[in-house]
Amino acid sequence: MENSKTGPARPRDRRRVAWATFAIAVSAAAAVLPHLEIRGIAAIPVAQALVPVGAVGLLVLAGVSLVLRSWTAAAAFVLGGVISAIPTLTPVHAGAGAGCEVRTSATILSFNAKFADADPAALSDLIRDTEPIAVVLLETSEPLIDAVLTEHGLAEALPHRSREVSPGPASGSVILSAYPLSDEEDVPGSAFDQVSAVATVPGAGDVRIAAVHPPPPVWQPNAWRDGLDDIAGWVRDTPDETLIVAGDFNASFAHPALRRLAAGLRSGAEAAGPIPWPTWPEEKAIPAFTAIDHIFSRGATPLEWSTVAIAGSDHRAVITGWGLCAAQSIGVLLGSDDAD
């Protein structure tokens, strides 16, 4: 009689042990993944882009484990989901130094036009509706720029621009500005155009705006990581107090290289909270699942953030409203006590 009662329980116990072991192994791998950096292995940054989706999946598995009364597995899945998700969240600043004395507000729009195939009418309508002081276009071309400025009547709203873009389906990057641009210079880190220039903004003074587009990690993981680190070095070395860095970074906060780059900067997405709302891919069979398009700042505080899909591109346009800081409060944002 005793054997008949305990016998059937043993297979169930073995299944629970196996399920718990699987849960611990998968959750441990998920927790480590956002911190991995191994040169030459493209699968790692690709998998890291899926970490937010994976974290949700682990929480679903935790629910399944509760139904199966596998408490160890449920706890492991919850821990794995939470620990893996934390590095992917948009950093949200609070307390001292989170805000600043705002000199003036400004809107920046950044958009990857996907081989210059984006609908110029839709892009122009978005620019007209949001009234940015500067538009950063990646994967653009001179015909697309001309269509936006001339055919769709935005030449007066954005009369200033950076140099002519390089030829090639993905190479071209440009800054279109409502205010004069000067002191143009290249940003290192990519075979694509990466240009910066200083906009003279009334009421705010000089604001350096950079358009960046490091290569994707899929075929060139080393160039991708080196490119992000090169951009991070340029940001650190650039003396401009007020800096806006916008573009398609081909990286989310799930990637250590982007977290290094963003250290000391504010993300425009902070205005929408910590959840990393995805910006790519659009117009695909699967919904957008990763946030790789960003606008970062130094010497400014984020006020508004939104994204908009534009026909012809697999990236969402990113629009951020910034409060440009007074000189005496920039030091507070940078953690310095000696700013003038």
PDB file of N, CA, C and O in Angstrom, residues 167-221:
ATOM      1  N   PRO A 167      27.134  59.530 -50.925  1.00  0.00           N
ATOM      2  CA  PRO A 167      26.280  58.626 -51.711  1.00  0.00           C
ATOM      3  C   PRO A 167      26.253  57.240 -51.081  1.00  0.00           C
ATOM      4  O   PRO A 167      27.132  56.871 -50.313  1.00  0.00           O
ATOM      5  N   GLY A 168      25.255  56.469 -51.434  1.00  0.00           N
ATOM      6  CA  GLY A 168      25.124  55.125 -50.877  1.00  0.00           C
ATOM      7  C   GLY A 168      23.793  54.981 -50.174  1.00  0.00           C
ATOM      8  O   GLY A 168      23.312  55.931 -49.547  1.00  0.00           O
ATOM      9  N   PRO A 169      23.184  53.796 -50.240  1.00  0.00           N
ATOM     10  CA  PRO A 169      21.834  53.620 -49.716  1.00  0.00           C
ATOM     11  C   PRO A 169      21.692  53.858 -48.219  1.00  0.00           C
ATOM     12  O   PRO A 169      20.628  54.248 -47.744  1.00  0.00           O
ATOM     13  N   ALA A 170      22.770  53.625 -47.443  1.00  0.00           N
ATOM     14  CA  ALA A 170      22.675  53.783 -45.989  1.00  0.00           C
ATOM     15  C   ALA A 170      23.634  54.823 -45.441  1.00  0.00           C
ATOM     16  O   ALA A 170      23.662  55.054 -44.232  1.00  0.00           O
ATOM     17  N   SER A 171      24.419  55.460 -46.294  1.00  0.00           N
ATOM     18  CA  SER A 171      25.545  56.284 -45.830  1.00  0.00           C
ATOM     19  C   SER A 171      25.162  57.678 -45.374  1.00  0.00           C
ATOM     20  O   SER A 171      25.800  58.257 -44.494  1.00  0.00           O
ATOM     21  N   GLY A 172      24.132  58.255 -45.983  1.00  0.00           N
ATOM     22  CA  GLY A 172      23.892  59.685 -45.803  1.00  0.00           C
ATOM     23  C   GLY A 172      23.281  60.075 -44.480  1.00  0.00           C
ATOM     24  O   GLY A 172      22.288  59.495 -44.042  1.00  0.00           O
ATOM     25  N   SER A 173      23.875  61.078 -43.828  1.00  0.00           N
ATOM     26  CA  SER A 173      23.319  61.670 -42.609  1.00  0.00           C
ATOM     27  C   SER A 173      23.388  63.187 -42.735  1.00  0.00           C
ATOM     28  O   SER A 173      24.372  63.724 -43.253  1.00  0.00           O
ATOM     29  N   VAL A 174      22.362  63.864 -42.221  1.00  0.00           N
ATOM     30  CA  VAL A 174      22.314  65.319 -42.339  1.00  0.00           C
ATOM     31  C   VAL A 174      21.641  65.908 -41.116  1.00  0.00           C
ATOM     32  O   VAL A 174      20.804  65.267 -40.475  1.00  0.00           O
ATOM     33  N   ILE A 175      22.028  67.142 -40.797  1.00  0.00           N
ATOM     34  CA  ILE A 175      21.343  67.941 -39.779  1.00  0.00           C
ATOM     35  C   ILE A 175      20.675  69.104 -40.495  1.00  0.00           C
ATOM     36  O   ILE A 175      21.350  69.888 -41.168  1.00  0.00           O
ATOM     37  N   LEU A 176      19.362  69.206 -40.368  1.00  0.00           N
ATOM     38  CA  LEU A 176      18.609  70.345 -40.883  1.00  0.00           C
ATOM     39  C   LEU A 176      18.241  71.216 -39.688  1.00  0.00           C
ATOM     40  O   LEU A 176      17.753  70.710 -38.672  1.00  0.00           O
ATOM     41  N   SER A 177      18.460  72.515 -39.799  1.00  0.00           N
ATOM     42  CA  SER A 177      18.323  73.379 -38.629  1.00  0.00           C
ATOM     43  C   SER A 177      17.549  74.653 -38.939  1.00  0.00           C
ATOM     44  O   SER A 177      17.668  75.230 -40.020  1.00  0.00           O
ATOM     45  N   ALA A 178      16.795  75.074 -37.939  1.00  0.00           N
ATOM     46  CA  ALA A 178      16.102  76.355 -38.043  1.00  0.00           C
ATOM     47  C   ALA A 178      17.044  77.522 -37.812  1.00  0.00           C
ATOM     48  O   ALA A 178      16.733  78.657 -38.185  1.00  0.00           O
ATOM     49  N   TYR A 179      18.213  77.246 -37.208  1.00  0.00           N
ATOM     50  CA  TYR A 179      19.155  78.294 -36.844  1.00  0.00           C
ATOM     51  C   TYR A 179      20.515  78.036 -37.484  1.00  0.00           C
ATOM     52  O   TYR A 179      20.832  76.897 -37.847  1.00  0.00           O
ATOM     53  N   PRO A 180      21.323  79.073 -37.612  1.00  0.00           N
ATOM     54  CA  PRO A 180      22.618  78.910 -38.292  1.00  0.00           C
ATOM     55  C   PRO A 180      23.486  77.827 -37.652  1.00  0.00           C
ATOM     56  O   PRO A 180      23.509  77.659 -36.435  1.00  0.00           O
ATOM     57  N   LEU A 181      24.214  77.098 -38.513  1.00  0.00           N
ATOM     58  CA  LEU A 181      25.127  76.050 -38.076  1.00  0.00           C
ATOM     59  C   LEU A 181      26.565  76.482 -38.342  1.00  0.00           C
ATOM     60  O   LEU A 181      26.863  77.104 -39.362  1.00  0.00           O
ATOM     61  N   SER A 182      27.451  76.114 -37.410  1.00  0.00           N
ATOM     62  CA  SER A 182      28.863  76.443 -37.569  1.00  0.00           C
ATOM     63  C   SER A 182      29.709  75.352 -36.924  1.00  0.00           C
ATOM     64  O   SER A 182      29.185  74.423 -36.313  1.00  0.00           O
ATOM     65  N   ASP A 183      31.020  75.485 -37.062  1.00  0.00           N
ATOM     66  CA  ASP A 183      31.973  74.579 -36.412  1.00  0.00           C
ATOM     67  C   ASP A 183      31.619  73.114 -36.678  1.00  0.00           C
ATOM     68  O   ASP A 183      31.579  72.288 -35.769  1.00  0.00           O
ATOM     69  N   GLU A 184      31.405  72.814 -37.945  1.00  0.00           N
ATOM     70  CA  GLU A 184      31.037  71.444 -38.322  1.00  0.00           C
ATOM     71  C   GLU A 184      32.237  70.515 -38.189  1.00  0.00           C
ATOM     72  O   GLU A 184      33.354  70.867 -38.559  1.00  0.00           O
ATOM     73  N   GLU A 185      31.997  69.316 -37.664  1.00  0.00           N
ATOM     74  CA  GLU A 185      33.070  68.331 -37.548  1.00  0.00           C
ATOM     75  C   GLU A 185      32.484  66.926 -37.597  1.00  0.00           C
ATOM     76  O   GLU A 185      31.309  66.707 -37.327  1.00  0.00           O
ATOM     77  N   ASP A 186      33.341  65.974 -37.983  1.00  0.00           N
ATOM     78  CA  ASP A 186      32.934  64.572 -38.041  1.00  0.00           C
ATOM     79  C   ASP A 186      32.929  63.961 -36.652  1.00  0.00           C
ATOM     80  O   ASP A 186      33.718  64.337 -35.779  1.00  0.00           O
ATOM     81  N   VAL A 187      32.049  62.987 -36.472  1.00  0.00           N
ATOM     82  CA  VAL A 187      32.035  62.171 -35.260  1.00  0.00           C
ATOM     83  C   VAL A 187      32.618  60.816 -35.643  1.00  0.00           C
ATOM     84  O   VAL A 187      32.161  60.194 -36.605  1.00  0.00           O
ATOM     85  N   PRO A 188      33.618  60.315 -34.935  1.00  0.00           N
ATOM     86  CA  PRO A 188      34.224  59.033 -35.305  1.00  0.00           C
ATOM     87  C   PRO A 188      33.306  57.862 -34.972  1.00  0.00           C
ATOM     88  O   PRO A 188      32.344  58.007 -34.218  1.00  0.00           O
ATOM     89  N   GLY A 189      33.607  56.695 -35.560  1.00  0.00           N
ATOM     90  CA  GLY A 189      32.923  55.491 -35.141  1.00  0.00           C
ATOM     91  C   GLY A 189      32.070  54.791 -36.176  1.00  0.00           C
ATOM     92  O   GLY A 189      31.378  53.835 -35.841  1.00  0.00           O
ATOM     93  N   SER A 190      32.104  55.232 -37.441  1.00  0.00           N
ATOM     94  CA  SER A 190      31.253  54.584 -38.431  1.00  0.00           C
ATOM     95  C   SER A 190      31.731  54.878 -39.838  1.00  0.00           C
ATOM     96  O   SER A 190      32.314  55.940 -40.108  1.00  0.00           O
ATOM     97  N   ALA A 191      31.458  53.929 -40.742  1.00  0.00           N
ATOM     98  CA  ALA A 191      31.674  54.185 -42.158  1.00  0.00           C
ATOM     99  C   ALA A 191      30.550  55.037 -42.733  1.00  0.00           C
ATOM    100  O   ALA A 191      30.698  55.625 -43.809  1.00  0.00           O
ATOM    101  N   PHE A 192      29.421  55.094 -42.039  1.00  0.00           N
ATOM    102  CA  PHE A 192      28.330  55.979 -42.432  1.00  0.00           C
ATOM    103  C   PHE A 192      28.668  57.409 -42.016  1.00  0.00           C
ATOM    104  O   PHE A 192      29.511  57.642 -41.153  1.00  0.00           O
ATOM    105  N   ASP A 193      27.976  58.382 -42.632  1.00  0.00           N
ATOM    106  CA  ASP A 193      28.148  59.776 -42.223  1.00  0.00           C
ATOM    107  C   ASP A 193      27.802  59.931 -40.745  1.00  0.00           C
ATOM    108  O   ASP A 193      26.754  59.455 -40.281  1.00  0.00           O
ATOM    109  N   GLN A 194      28.677  60.599 -40.013  1.00  0.00           N
ATOM    110  CA  GLN A 194      28.377  61.025 -38.646  1.00  0.00           C
ATOM    111  C   GLN A 194      28.917  62.439 -38.507  1.00  0.00           C
ATOM    112  O   GLN A 194      30.119  62.653 -38.449  1.00  0.00           O
ATOM    113  N   VAL A 195      28.009  63.395 -38.485  1.00  0.00           N
ATOM    114  CA  VAL A 195      28.394  64.795 -38.547  1.00  0.00           C
ATOM    115  C   VAL A 195      27.841  65.531 -37.338  1.00  0.00           C
ATOM    116  O   VAL A 195      26.800  65.158 -36.793  1.00  0.00           O
ATOM    117  N   SER A 196      28.557  66.551 -36.901  1.00  0.00           N
ATOM    118  CA  SER A 196      28.059  67.415 -35.841  1.00  0.00           C
ATOM    119  C   SER A 196      28.297  68.861 -36.228  1.00  0.00           C
ATOM    120  O   SER A 196      29.185  69.173 -37.026  1.00  0.00           O
ATOM    121  N   ALA A 197      27.480  69.743 -35.652  1.00  0.00           N
ATOM    122  CA  ALA A 197      27.629  71.175 -35.908  1.00  0.00           C
ATOM    123  C   ALA A 197      26.993  71.935 -34.750  1.00  0.00           C
ATOM    124  O   ALA A 197      26.139  71.398 -34.025  1.00  0.00           O
ATOM    125  N   VAL A 198      27.416  73.178 -34.587  1.00  0.00           N
ATOM    126  CA  VAL A 198      26.901  74.022 -33.513  1.00  0.00           C
ATOM    127  C   VAL A 198      25.777  74.891 -34.057  1.00  0.00           C
ATOM    128  O   VAL A 198      25.969  75.640 -35.022  1.00  0.00           O
ATOM    129  N   ALA A 199      24.609  74.775 -33.443  1.00  0.00           N
ATOM    130  CA  ALA A 199      23.476  75.642 -33.778  1.00  0.00           C
ATOM    131  C   ALA A 199      23.416  76.785 -32.778  1.00  0.00           C
ATOM    132  O   ALA A 199      23.526  76.571 -31.569  1.00  0.00           O
ATOM    133  N   THR A 200      23.264  77.986 -33.280  1.00  0.00           N
ATOM    134  CA  THR A 200      23.127  79.160 -32.415  1.00  0.00           C
ATOM    135  C   THR A 200      21.647  79.401 -32.176  1.00  0.00           C
ATOM    136  O   THR A 200      20.925  79.890 -33.041  1.00  0.00           O
ATOM    137  N   VAL A 201      21.196  79.029 -30.989  1.00  0.00           N
ATOM    138  CA  VAL A 201      19.769  79.051 -30.658  1.00  0.00           C
ATOM    139  C   VAL A 201      19.458  80.301 -29.849  1.00  0.00           C
ATOM    140  O   VAL A 201      20.041  80.509 -28.778  1.00  0.00           O
ATOM    141  N   PRO A 202      18.547  81.147 -30.301  1.00  0.00           N
ATOM    142  CA  PRO A 202      18.197  82.344 -29.539  1.00  0.00           C
ATOM    143  C   PRO A 202      17.734  81.999 -28.126  1.00  0.00           C
ATOM    144  O   PRO A 202      16.936  81.093 -27.924  1.00  0.00           O
ATOM    145  N   GLY A 203      18.285  82.715 -27.164  1.00  0.00           N
ATOM    146  CA  GLY A 203      17.928  82.476 -25.783  1.00  0.00           C
ATOM    147  C   GLY A 203      18.667  81.332 -25.140  1.00  0.00           C
ATOM    148  O   GLY A 203      18.541  81.105 -23.931  1.00  0.00           O
ATOM    149  N   ALA A 204      19.428  80.576 -25.921  1.00  0.00           N
ATOM    150  CA  ALA A 204      20.146  79.415 -25.381  1.00  0.00           C
ATOM    151  C   ALA A 204      21.620  79.425 -25.715  1.00  0.00           C
ATOM    152  O   ALA A 204      22.408  78.763 -25.056  1.00  0.00           O
ATOM    153  N   GLY A 205      21.988  80.153 -26.752  1.00  0.00           N
ATOM    154  CA  GLY A 205      23.393  80.179 -27.147  1.00  0.00           C
ATOM    155  C   GLY A 205      23.754  78.999 -28.024  1.00  0.00           C
ATOM    156  O   GLY A 205      22.933  78.504 -28.800  1.00  0.00           O
ATOM    157  N   ASP A 206      24.972  78.513 -27.887  1.00  0.00           N
ATOM    158  CA  ASP A 206      25.487  77.458 -28.748  1.00  0.00           C
ATOM    159  C   ASP A 206      25.050  76.078 -28.259  1.00  0.00           C
ATOM    160  O   ASP A 206      25.224  75.737 -27.091  1.00  0.00           O
ATOM    161  N   VAL A 207      24.511  75.305 -29.189  1.00  0.00           N
ATOM    162  CA  VAL A 207      24.102  73.926 -28.909  1.00  0.00           C
ATOM    163  C   VAL A 207      24.721  73.044 -29.983  1.00  0.00           C
ATOM    164  O   VAL A 207      24.401  73.196 -31.166  1.00  0.00           O
ATOM    165  N   ARG A 208      25.623  72.149 -29.587  1.00  0.00           N
ATOM    166  CA  ARG A 208      26.198  71.228 -30.576  1.00  0.00           C
ATOM    167  C   ARG A 208      25.240  70.064 -30.780  1.00  0.00           C
ATOM    168  O   ARG A 208      24.799  69.424 -29.814  1.00  0.00           O
ATOM    169  N   ILE A 209      24.935  69.790 -32.049  1.00  0.00           N
ATOM    170  CA  ILE A 209      24.039  68.695 -32.423  1.00  0.00           C
ATOM    171  C   ILE A 209      24.834  67.689 -33.238  1.00  0.00           C
ATOM    172  O   ILE A 209      25.556  68.063 -34.172  1.00  0.00           O
ATOM    173  N   ALA A 210      24.728  66.418 -32.884  1.00  0.00           N
ATOM    174  CA  ALA A 210      25.464  65.371 -33.584  1.00  0.00           C
ATOM    175  C   ALA A 210      24.489  64.344 -34.145  1.00  0.00           C
ATOM    176  O   ALA A 210      23.538  63.935 -33.470  1.00  0.00           O
ATOM    177  N   ALA A 211      24.731  63.942 -35.385  1.00  0.00           N
ATOM    178  CA  ALA A 211      23.969  62.870 -36.031  1.00  0.00           C
ATOM    179  C   ALA A 211      24.854  61.639 -36.081  1.00  0.00           C
ATOM    180  O   ALA A 211      25.928  61.670 -36.690  1.00  0.00           O
ATOM    181  N   VAL A 212      24.433  60.555 -35.429  1.00  0.00           N
ATOM    182  CA  VAL A 212      25.284  59.359 -35.350  1.00  0.00           C
ATOM    183  C   VAL A 212      24.554  58.140 -35.894  1.00  0.00           C
ATOM    184  O   VAL A 212      23.334  58.023 -35.789  1.00  0.00           O
ATOM    185  N   HIS A 213      25.351  57.219 -36.448  1.00  0.00           N
ATOM    186  CA  HIS A 213      24.796  55.998 -37.051  1.00  0.00           C
ATOM    187  C   HIS A 213      25.888  54.936 -37.116  1.00  0.00           C
ATOM    188  O   HIS A 213      26.455  54.688 -38.184  1.00  0.00           O
ATOM    189  N   PRO A 214      26.211  54.305 -35.987  1.00  0.00           N
ATOM    190  CA  PRO A 214      27.197  53.230 -36.018  1.00  0.00           C
ATOM    191  C   PRO A 214      26.676  52.041 -36.808  1.00  0.00           C
ATOM    192  O   PRO A 214      25.459  51.895 -36.985  1.00  0.00           O
ATOM    193  N   PRO A 215      27.564  51.168 -37.270  1.00  0.00           N
ATOM    194  CA  PRO A 215      27.116  50.022 -38.072  1.00  0.00           C
ATOM    195  C   PRO A 215      26.315  49.041 -37.226  1.00  0.00           C
ATOM    196  O   PRO A 215      26.461  48.993 -36.008  1.00  0.00           O
ATOM    197  N   PRO A 216      25.468  48.226 -37.864  1.00  0.00           N
ATOM    198  CA  PRO A 216      24.723  47.205 -37.113  1.00  0.00           C
ATOM    199  C   PRO A 216      25.646  46.068 -36.687  1.00  0.00           C
ATOM    200  O   PRO A 216      26.676  45.829 -37.318  1.00  0.00           O
ATOM    201  N   PRO A 217      25.281  45.348 -35.628  1.00  0.00           N
ATOM    202  CA  PRO A 217      26.164  44.297 -35.125  1.00  0.00           C
ATOM    203  C   PRO A 217      26.065  42.978 -35.870  1.00  0.00           C
ATOM    204  O   PRO A 217      26.911  42.101 -35.685  1.00  0.00           O
ATOM    205  N   VAL A 218      25.060  42.819 -36.720  1.00  0.00           N
ATOM    206  CA  VAL A 218      24.772  41.499 -37.279  1.00  0.00           C
ATOM    207  C   VAL A 218      25.953  40.946 -38.068  1.00  0.00           C
ATOM    208  O   VAL A 218      26.367  39.807 -37.881  1.00  0.00           O
ATOM    209  N   TRP A 219      26.525  41.751 -38.962  1.00  0.00           N
ATOM    210  CA  TRP A 219      27.621  41.259 -39.793  1.00  0.00           C
ATOM    211  C   TRP A 219      28.980  41.763 -39.338  1.00  0.00           C
ATOM    212  O   TRP A 219      30.002  41.276 -39.814  1.00  0.00           O
ATOM    213  N   GLN A 220      29.016  42.738 -38.482  1.00  0.00           N
ATOM    214  CA  GLN A 220      30.296  43.330 -38.070  1.00  0.00           C
ATOM    215  C   GLN A 220      30.257  43.701 -36.591  1.00  0.00           C
ATOM    216  O   GLN A 220      30.274  44.882 -36.234  1.00  0.00           O
ATOM    217  N   PRO A 221      30.216  42.691 -35.718  1.00  0.00           N
ATOM    218  CA  PRO A 221      30.060  42.978 -34.287  1.00  0.00           C
ATOM    219  C   PRO A 221      31.208  43.784 -33.689  1.00  0.00           C
ATOM    220  O   PRO A 221      30.993  44.589 -32.785  1.00  0.00           O
TER     221      PRO A 221
END
